Short mmCIF file of C-alpha atoms in Angstrom, two decimals:
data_model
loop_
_atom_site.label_atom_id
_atom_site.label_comp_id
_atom_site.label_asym_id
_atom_site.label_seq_id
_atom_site.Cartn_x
_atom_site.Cartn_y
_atom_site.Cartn_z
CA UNK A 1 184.08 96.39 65.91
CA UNK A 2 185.93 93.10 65.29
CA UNK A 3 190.05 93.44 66.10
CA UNK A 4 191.58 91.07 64.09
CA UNK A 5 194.46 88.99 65.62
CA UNK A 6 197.94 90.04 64.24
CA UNK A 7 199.68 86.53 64.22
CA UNK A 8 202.89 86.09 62.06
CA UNK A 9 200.49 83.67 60.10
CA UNK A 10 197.76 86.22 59.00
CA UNK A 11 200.29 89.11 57.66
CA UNK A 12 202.21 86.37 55.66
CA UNK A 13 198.38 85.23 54.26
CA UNK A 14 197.16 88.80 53.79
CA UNK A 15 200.72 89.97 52.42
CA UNK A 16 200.19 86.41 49.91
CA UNK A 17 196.89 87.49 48.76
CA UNK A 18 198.04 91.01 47.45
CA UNK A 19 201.13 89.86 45.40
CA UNK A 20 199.70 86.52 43.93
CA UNK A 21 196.87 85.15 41.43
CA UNK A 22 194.37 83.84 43.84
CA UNK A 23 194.31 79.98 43.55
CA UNK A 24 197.97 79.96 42.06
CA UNK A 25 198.71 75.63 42.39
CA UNK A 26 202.94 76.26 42.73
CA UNK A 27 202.25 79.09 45.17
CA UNK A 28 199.87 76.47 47.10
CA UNK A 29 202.77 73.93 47.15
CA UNK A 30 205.30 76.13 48.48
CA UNK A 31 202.63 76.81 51.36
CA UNK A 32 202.49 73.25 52.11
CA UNK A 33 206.03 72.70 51.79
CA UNK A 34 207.19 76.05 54.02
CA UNK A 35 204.43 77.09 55.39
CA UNK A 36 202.94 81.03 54.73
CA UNK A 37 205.73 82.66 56.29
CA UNK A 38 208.35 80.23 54.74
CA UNK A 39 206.63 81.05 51.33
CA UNK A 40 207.34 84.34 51.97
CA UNK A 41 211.08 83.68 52.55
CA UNK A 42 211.32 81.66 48.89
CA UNK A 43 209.71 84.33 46.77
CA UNK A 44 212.38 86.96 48.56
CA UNK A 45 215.09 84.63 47.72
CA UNK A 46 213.85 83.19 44.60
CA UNK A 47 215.55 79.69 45.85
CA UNK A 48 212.84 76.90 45.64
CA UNK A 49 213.58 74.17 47.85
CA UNK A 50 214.92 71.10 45.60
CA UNK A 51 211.96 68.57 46.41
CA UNK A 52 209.63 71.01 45.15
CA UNK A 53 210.90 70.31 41.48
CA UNK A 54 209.82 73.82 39.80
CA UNK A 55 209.24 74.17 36.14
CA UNK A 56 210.90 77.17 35.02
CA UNK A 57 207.52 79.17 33.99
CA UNK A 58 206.84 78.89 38.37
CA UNK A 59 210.62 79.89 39.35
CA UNK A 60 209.89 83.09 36.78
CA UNK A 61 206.90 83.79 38.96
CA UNK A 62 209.05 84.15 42.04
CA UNK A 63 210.12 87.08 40.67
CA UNK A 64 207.09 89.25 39.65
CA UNK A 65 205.70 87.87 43.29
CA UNK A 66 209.35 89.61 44.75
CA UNK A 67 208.89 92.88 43.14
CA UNK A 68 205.01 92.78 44.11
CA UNK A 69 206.32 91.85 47.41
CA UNK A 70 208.33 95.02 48.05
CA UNK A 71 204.86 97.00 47.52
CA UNK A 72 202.79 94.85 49.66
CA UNK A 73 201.31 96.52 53.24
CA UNK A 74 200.18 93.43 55.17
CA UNK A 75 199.59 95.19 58.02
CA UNK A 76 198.10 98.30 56.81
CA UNK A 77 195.06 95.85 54.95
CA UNK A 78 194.52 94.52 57.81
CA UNK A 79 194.11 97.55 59.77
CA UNK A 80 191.58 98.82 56.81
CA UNK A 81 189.76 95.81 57.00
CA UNK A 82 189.59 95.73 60.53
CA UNK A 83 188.01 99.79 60.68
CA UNK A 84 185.05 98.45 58.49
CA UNK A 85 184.58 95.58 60.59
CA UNK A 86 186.03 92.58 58.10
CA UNK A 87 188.37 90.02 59.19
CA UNK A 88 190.81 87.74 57.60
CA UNK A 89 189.63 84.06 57.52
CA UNK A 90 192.48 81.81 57.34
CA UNK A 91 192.47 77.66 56.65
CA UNK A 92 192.21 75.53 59.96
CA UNK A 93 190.47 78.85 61.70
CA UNK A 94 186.98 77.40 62.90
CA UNK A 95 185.30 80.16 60.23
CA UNK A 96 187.05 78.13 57.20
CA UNK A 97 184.99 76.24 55.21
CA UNK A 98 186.44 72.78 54.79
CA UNK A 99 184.51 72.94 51.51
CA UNK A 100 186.99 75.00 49.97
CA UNK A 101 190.02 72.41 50.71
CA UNK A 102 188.74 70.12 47.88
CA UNK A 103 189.64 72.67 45.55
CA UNK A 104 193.47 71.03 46.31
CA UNK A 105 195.96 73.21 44.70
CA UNK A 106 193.53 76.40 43.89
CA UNK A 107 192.33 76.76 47.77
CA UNK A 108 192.07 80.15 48.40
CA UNK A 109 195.07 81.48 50.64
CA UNK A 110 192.79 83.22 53.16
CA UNK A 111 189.32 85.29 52.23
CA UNK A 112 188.74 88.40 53.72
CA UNK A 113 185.24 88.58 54.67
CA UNK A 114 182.73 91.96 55.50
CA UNK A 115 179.35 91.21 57.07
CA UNK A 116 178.04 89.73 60.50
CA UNK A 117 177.74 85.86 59.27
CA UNK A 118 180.03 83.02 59.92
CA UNK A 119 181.21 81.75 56.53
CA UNK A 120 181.36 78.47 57.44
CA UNK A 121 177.79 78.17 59.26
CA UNK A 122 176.41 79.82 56.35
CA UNK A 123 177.72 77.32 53.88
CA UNK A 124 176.51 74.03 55.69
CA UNK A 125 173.05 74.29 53.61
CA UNK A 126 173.90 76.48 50.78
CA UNK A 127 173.23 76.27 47.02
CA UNK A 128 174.59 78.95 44.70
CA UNK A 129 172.88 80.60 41.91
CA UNK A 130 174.27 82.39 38.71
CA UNK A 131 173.51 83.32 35.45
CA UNK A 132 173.44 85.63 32.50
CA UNK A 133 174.26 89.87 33.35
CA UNK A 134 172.31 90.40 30.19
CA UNK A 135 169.91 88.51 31.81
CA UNK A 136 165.72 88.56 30.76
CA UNK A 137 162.88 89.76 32.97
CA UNK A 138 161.94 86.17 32.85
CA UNK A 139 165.56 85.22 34.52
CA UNK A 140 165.55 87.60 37.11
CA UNK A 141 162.18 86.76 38.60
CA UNK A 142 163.16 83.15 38.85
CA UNK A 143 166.19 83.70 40.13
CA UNK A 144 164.48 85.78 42.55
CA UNK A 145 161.99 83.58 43.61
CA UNK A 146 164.24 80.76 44.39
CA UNK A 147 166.37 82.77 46.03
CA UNK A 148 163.47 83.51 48.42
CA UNK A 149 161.69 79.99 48.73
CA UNK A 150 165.24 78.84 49.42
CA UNK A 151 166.03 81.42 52.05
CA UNK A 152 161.87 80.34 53.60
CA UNK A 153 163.44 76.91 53.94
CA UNK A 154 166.96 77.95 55.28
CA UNK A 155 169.44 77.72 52.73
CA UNK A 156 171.85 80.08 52.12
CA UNK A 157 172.29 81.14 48.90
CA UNK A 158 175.59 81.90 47.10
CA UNK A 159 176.37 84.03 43.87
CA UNK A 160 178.93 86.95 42.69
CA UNK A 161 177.21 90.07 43.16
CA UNK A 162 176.95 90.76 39.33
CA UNK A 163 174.52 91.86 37.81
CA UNK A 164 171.33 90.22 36.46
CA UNK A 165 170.89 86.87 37.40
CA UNK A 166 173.22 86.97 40.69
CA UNK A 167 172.21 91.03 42.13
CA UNK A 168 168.29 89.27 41.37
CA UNK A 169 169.37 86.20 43.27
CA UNK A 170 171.04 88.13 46.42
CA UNK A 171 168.27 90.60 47.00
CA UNK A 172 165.66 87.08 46.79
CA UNK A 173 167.21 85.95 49.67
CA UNK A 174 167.85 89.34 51.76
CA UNK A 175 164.02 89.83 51.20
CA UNK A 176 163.16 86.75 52.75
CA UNK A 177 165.20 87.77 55.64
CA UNK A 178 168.02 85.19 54.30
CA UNK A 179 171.30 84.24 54.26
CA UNK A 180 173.35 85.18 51.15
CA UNK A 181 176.79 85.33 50.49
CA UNK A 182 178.73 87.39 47.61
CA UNK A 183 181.71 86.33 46.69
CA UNK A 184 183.85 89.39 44.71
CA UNK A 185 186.36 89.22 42.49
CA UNK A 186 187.41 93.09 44.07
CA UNK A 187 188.01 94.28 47.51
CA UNK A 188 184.94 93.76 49.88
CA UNK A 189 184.69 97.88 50.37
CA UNK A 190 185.36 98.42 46.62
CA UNK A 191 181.28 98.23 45.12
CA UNK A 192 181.90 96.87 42.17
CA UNK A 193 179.68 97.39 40.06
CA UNK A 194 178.64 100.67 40.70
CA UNK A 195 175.03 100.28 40.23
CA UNK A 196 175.15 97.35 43.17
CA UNK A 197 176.00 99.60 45.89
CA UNK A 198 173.14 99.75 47.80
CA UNK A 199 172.98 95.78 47.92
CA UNK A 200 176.39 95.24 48.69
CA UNK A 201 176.16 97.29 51.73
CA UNK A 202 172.88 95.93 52.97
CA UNK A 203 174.41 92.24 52.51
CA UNK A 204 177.80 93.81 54.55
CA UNK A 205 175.07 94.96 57.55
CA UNK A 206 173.39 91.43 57.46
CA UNK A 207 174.63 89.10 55.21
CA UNK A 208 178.37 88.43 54.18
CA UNK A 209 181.10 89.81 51.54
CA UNK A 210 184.04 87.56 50.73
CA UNK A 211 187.00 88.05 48.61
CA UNK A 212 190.25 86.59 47.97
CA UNK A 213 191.87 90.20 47.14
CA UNK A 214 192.92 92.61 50.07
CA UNK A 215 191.00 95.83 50.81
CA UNK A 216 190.80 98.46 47.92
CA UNK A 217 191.38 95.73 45.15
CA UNK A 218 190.04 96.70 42.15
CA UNK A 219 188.76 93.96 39.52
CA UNK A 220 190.12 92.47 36.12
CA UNK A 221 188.55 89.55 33.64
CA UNK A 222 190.75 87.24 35.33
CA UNK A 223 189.41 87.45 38.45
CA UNK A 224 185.80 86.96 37.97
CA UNK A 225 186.74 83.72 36.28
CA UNK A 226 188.93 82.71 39.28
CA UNK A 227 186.58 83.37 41.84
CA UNK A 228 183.78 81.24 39.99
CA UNK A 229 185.94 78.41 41.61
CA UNK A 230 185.40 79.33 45.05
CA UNK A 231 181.15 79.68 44.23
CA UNK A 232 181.05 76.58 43.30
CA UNK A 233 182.87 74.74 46.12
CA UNK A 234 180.88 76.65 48.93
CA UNK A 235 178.00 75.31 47.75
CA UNK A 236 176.22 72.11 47.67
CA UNK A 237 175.18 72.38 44.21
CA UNK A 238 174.91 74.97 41.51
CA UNK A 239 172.37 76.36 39.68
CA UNK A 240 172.70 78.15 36.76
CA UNK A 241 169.45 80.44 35.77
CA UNK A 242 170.26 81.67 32.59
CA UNK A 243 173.63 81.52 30.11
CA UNK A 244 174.62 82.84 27.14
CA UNK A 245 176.56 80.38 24.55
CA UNK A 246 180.13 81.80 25.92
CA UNK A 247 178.64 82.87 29.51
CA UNK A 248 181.12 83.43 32.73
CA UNK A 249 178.04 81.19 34.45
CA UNK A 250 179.03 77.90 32.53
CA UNK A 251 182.75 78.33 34.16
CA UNK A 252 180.68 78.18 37.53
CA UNK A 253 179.56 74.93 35.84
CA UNK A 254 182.45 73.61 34.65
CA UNK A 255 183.79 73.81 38.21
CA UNK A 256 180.46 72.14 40.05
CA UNK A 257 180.88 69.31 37.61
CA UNK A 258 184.92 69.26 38.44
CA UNK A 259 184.25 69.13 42.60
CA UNK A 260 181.51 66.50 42.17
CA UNK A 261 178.96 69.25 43.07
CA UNK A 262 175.06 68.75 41.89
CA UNK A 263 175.22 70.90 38.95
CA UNK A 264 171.30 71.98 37.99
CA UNK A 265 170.25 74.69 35.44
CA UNK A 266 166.99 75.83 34.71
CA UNK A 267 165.25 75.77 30.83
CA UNK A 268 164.42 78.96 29.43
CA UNK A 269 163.02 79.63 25.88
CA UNK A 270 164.41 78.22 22.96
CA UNK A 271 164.36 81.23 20.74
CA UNK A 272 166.28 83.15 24.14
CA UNK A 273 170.04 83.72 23.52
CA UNK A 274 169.98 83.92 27.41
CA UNK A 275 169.30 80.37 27.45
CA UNK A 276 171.48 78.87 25.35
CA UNK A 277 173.93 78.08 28.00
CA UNK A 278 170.87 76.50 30.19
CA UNK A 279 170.32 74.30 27.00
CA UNK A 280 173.72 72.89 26.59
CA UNK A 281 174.21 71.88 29.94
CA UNK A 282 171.08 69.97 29.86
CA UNK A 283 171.79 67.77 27.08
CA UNK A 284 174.66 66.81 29.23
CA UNK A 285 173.93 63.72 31.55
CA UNK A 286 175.24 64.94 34.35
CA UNK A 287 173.11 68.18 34.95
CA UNK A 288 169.71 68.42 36.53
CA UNK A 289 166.82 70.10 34.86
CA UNK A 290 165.04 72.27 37.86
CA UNK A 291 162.03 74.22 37.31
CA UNK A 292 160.76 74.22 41.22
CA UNK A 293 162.87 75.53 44.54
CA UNK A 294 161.59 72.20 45.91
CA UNK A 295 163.63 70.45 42.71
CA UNK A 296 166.76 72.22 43.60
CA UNK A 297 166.28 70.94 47.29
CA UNK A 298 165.77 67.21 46.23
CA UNK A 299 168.93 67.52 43.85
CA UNK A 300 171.01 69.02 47.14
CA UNK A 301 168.78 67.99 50.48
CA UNK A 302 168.85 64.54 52.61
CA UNK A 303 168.77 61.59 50.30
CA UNK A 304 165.11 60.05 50.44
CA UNK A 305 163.93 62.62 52.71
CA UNK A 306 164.08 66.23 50.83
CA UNK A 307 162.36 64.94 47.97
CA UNK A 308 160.21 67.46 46.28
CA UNK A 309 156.50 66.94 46.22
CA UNK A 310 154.75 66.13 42.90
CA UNK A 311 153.64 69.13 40.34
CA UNK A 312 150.09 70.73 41.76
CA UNK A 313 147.37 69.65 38.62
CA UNK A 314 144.37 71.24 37.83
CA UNK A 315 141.34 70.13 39.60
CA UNK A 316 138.72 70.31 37.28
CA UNK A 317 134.96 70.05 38.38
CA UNK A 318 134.53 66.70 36.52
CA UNK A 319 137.29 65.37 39.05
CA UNK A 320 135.03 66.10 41.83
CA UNK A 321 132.31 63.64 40.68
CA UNK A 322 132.04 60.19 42.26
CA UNK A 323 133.07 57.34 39.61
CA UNK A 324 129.69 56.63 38.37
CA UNK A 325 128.54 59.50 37.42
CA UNK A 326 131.92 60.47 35.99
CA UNK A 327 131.39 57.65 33.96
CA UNK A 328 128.26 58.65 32.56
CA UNK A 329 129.86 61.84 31.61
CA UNK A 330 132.59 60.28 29.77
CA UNK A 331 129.89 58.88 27.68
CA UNK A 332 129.12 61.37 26.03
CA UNK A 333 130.29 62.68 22.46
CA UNK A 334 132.06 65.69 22.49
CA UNK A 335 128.97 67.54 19.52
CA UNK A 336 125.92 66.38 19.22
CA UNK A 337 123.18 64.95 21.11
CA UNK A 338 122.46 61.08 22.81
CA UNK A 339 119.77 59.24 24.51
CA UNK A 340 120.14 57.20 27.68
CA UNK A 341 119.58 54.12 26.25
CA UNK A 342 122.76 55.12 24.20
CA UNK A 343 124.43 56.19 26.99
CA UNK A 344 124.04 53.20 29.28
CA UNK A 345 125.68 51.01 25.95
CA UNK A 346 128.69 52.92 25.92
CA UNK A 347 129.15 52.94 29.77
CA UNK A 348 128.35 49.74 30.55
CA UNK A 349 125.54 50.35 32.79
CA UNK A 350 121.72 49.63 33.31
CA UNK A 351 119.22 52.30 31.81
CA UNK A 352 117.85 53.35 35.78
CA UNK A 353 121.51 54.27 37.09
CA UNK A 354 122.10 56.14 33.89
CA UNK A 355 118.36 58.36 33.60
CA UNK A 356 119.13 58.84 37.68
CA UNK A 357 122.31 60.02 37.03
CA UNK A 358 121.81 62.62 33.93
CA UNK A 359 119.28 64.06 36.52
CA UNK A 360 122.59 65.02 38.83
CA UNK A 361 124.66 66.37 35.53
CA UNK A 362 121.86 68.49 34.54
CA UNK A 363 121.50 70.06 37.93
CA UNK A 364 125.18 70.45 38.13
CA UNK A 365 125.46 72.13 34.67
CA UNK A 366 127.33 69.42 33.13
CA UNK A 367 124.63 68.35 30.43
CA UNK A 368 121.69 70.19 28.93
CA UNK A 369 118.00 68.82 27.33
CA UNK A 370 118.24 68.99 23.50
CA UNK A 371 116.19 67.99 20.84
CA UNK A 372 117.55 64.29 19.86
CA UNK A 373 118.11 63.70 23.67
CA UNK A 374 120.96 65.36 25.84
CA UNK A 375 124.19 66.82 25.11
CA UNK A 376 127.66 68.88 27.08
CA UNK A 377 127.26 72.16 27.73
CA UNK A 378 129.80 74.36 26.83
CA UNK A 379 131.82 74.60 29.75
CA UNK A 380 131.92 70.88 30.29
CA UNK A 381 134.01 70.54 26.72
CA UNK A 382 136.84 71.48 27.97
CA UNK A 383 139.81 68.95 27.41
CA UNK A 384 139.40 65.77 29.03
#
């Protein structure tokens, strides 16, 4: 079992995180200014230091933070978090992803974290993946199945443990043997929802859990959209599977497009409501249609050298041919029958190559004898 380090530093981080609105941009200036612990020592006081020049909305906040304050057990979170295993990942700690710091003003104070990966390592290659609860049968096996073919190739794949698109998107990746990491907008020992029990503690016994909310936190709207910030920035790029019109997903979006992260979504039907999100986004310049795992690794990987391979066709059995006789095929009208002599007009070609090569079709079932001459069969009409 981990023992987290009690440092002055860590209680006034974990004692930050259970009185204040994660990402709160006044709270993060007094934590530059003072430091965690001098934070601590304004919101008790309710004096902001004069060169912070505080609007009067942020001094009123020192005051519901104060009375939150006097409720706040620092150490005992810690000391729950610590019996489950979890630990407290602070900024500068070598587990911090530096990812996060270009969220400025909204960086997370600390994340508390449940699971045996290292945030950080995880997040070097990692692409994160979202979408629609109400999501389609059609959703949830694509989400899957990137999830997976992502995992095959080492990426780790990020999402908020919802459900639909992002519970379809998790278990993709744990059953590729993957890397996936959840991050809640609750407590990581509160399994929220219900239903996503079972994943959330096979992800805490191989995977990772992060939140920004102590042990025992229990979720509210605001927080899911809060935490959509944090998705996005530990990620390379985003990918959004499936979205309703007024979707949670699209804030995931919003903030890609805001960090200068790839932002890709995938096209679904157009009569889908779970689409229309999708749809939106890509009449937008900015976003990248995907429809392949190896499209969301060009739009993410190595410039020039994770480029994804073009589509497979259909080989037909007319592709097989060598050019010649190919040719001679070509000649032919799609109904009726033709004569050689016919035949060698239209392809440009001397009446002995042509008789030699019907010989070939026939035997290869491309052509058949008819009355006025020779003609397709029907399995060699198919579209050209």
């Amino acid at each position: 079992m981990t023992t987290i380090t009690m440092t002055p530093e860590r209680r006034a981080r974990a004692a930050l995180t259970a009185i204040a609105e994660p990402g709160d941009a006044f709270l993060n200036r007094v934590i530059g200014h003072c430091g965690p612990e001098g934070a601590l020592d304004v919101i008790r006081s309710g004096a902001v230091p004069a060169d912070l020049r505080a609007a009067p909305k942020e001094v009123h906040r020192l005051e519901h933070w104060r009375i939150r304050l006097a409720a706040a057990e620092p150490d005992r979170d810690l000391a729950v978090c610590d019996r489950f295993g979890g630990r407290l990942v602070c900024p500068g700690e070598p587990e911090w992803p530096t990812t996060l710091d270009d969220l400025g003003g909204e960086r997370p104070y600390a994340l508390w974290l449940r699971g045996p990966e290292d945030l950080r390592h995880a997040c070097l290659r990692s692409v994160a993946m979202v979408g629609s609860r109400a999501s389609s049968p059609y959703g949830q096996r694509m989400a899957s199945d990137f999830a997976s073919e992502l995992a095959d190739d080492g990426w780790t794949v990020v999402s908020g443990g919802a459900l639909g698109i992002d519970a379809a998107a998790h278990r993709g990746s744990l059953a590729a043997d993957g890397r996936t990491v959840a991050v809640l907008a609750n407590g990581v020992d509160v399994p929220y929802p219900a239903s996503n029990e079972g994943l959330f503690a096979e992800m805490a016994r191989r995977s990772l859990l992060v939140s920004e909310s102590p042990p025992g936190t229990h979720p509210h709207r605001l927080r899911f959209l809060v935490r959509n910030r944090v998705i996005a920035a530990l990620s390379r790029g985003s990918v959004i599977v499936e979205a309703e019109a007024r979707s949670g997903a699209l804030n995931t979006a919003a903030w890609a497009r805001r960090l200068g992260r790839v932002l890709m979504a995938m096209p679904g039907p157009v009569t889908s409501r779970s689409s229309v999100g999708c749809h939106q986004l890509l009449r937008q310049v900015d976003t990248v249609l995907v429809s392949r795992t190896e499209e969301i690794i060009e739009a993410v990987g190595r410039l020039g050298t994770d480029l994804a391979p073009p589509p497979e066709t259909p080989v037909l059995p007319r592709d097989r041919l060598e050019p010649v006789t190919r040719a001679v095929l070509e000649s032919f009208p799609a109904r009726g029958a033709t004569g050689p002599a016919a035949l060698a007009a239209k392809a440009g070609m001397d009446l002995t190559t042509v008789n030699a090569k019907l010989g070939l079709l026939a035997a290869s079932g491309f052509i058949e004898r008819a009355p006025a001459g020779w003609r397709l069969t029907k399995s060699a009409k198919s579209p050209r």
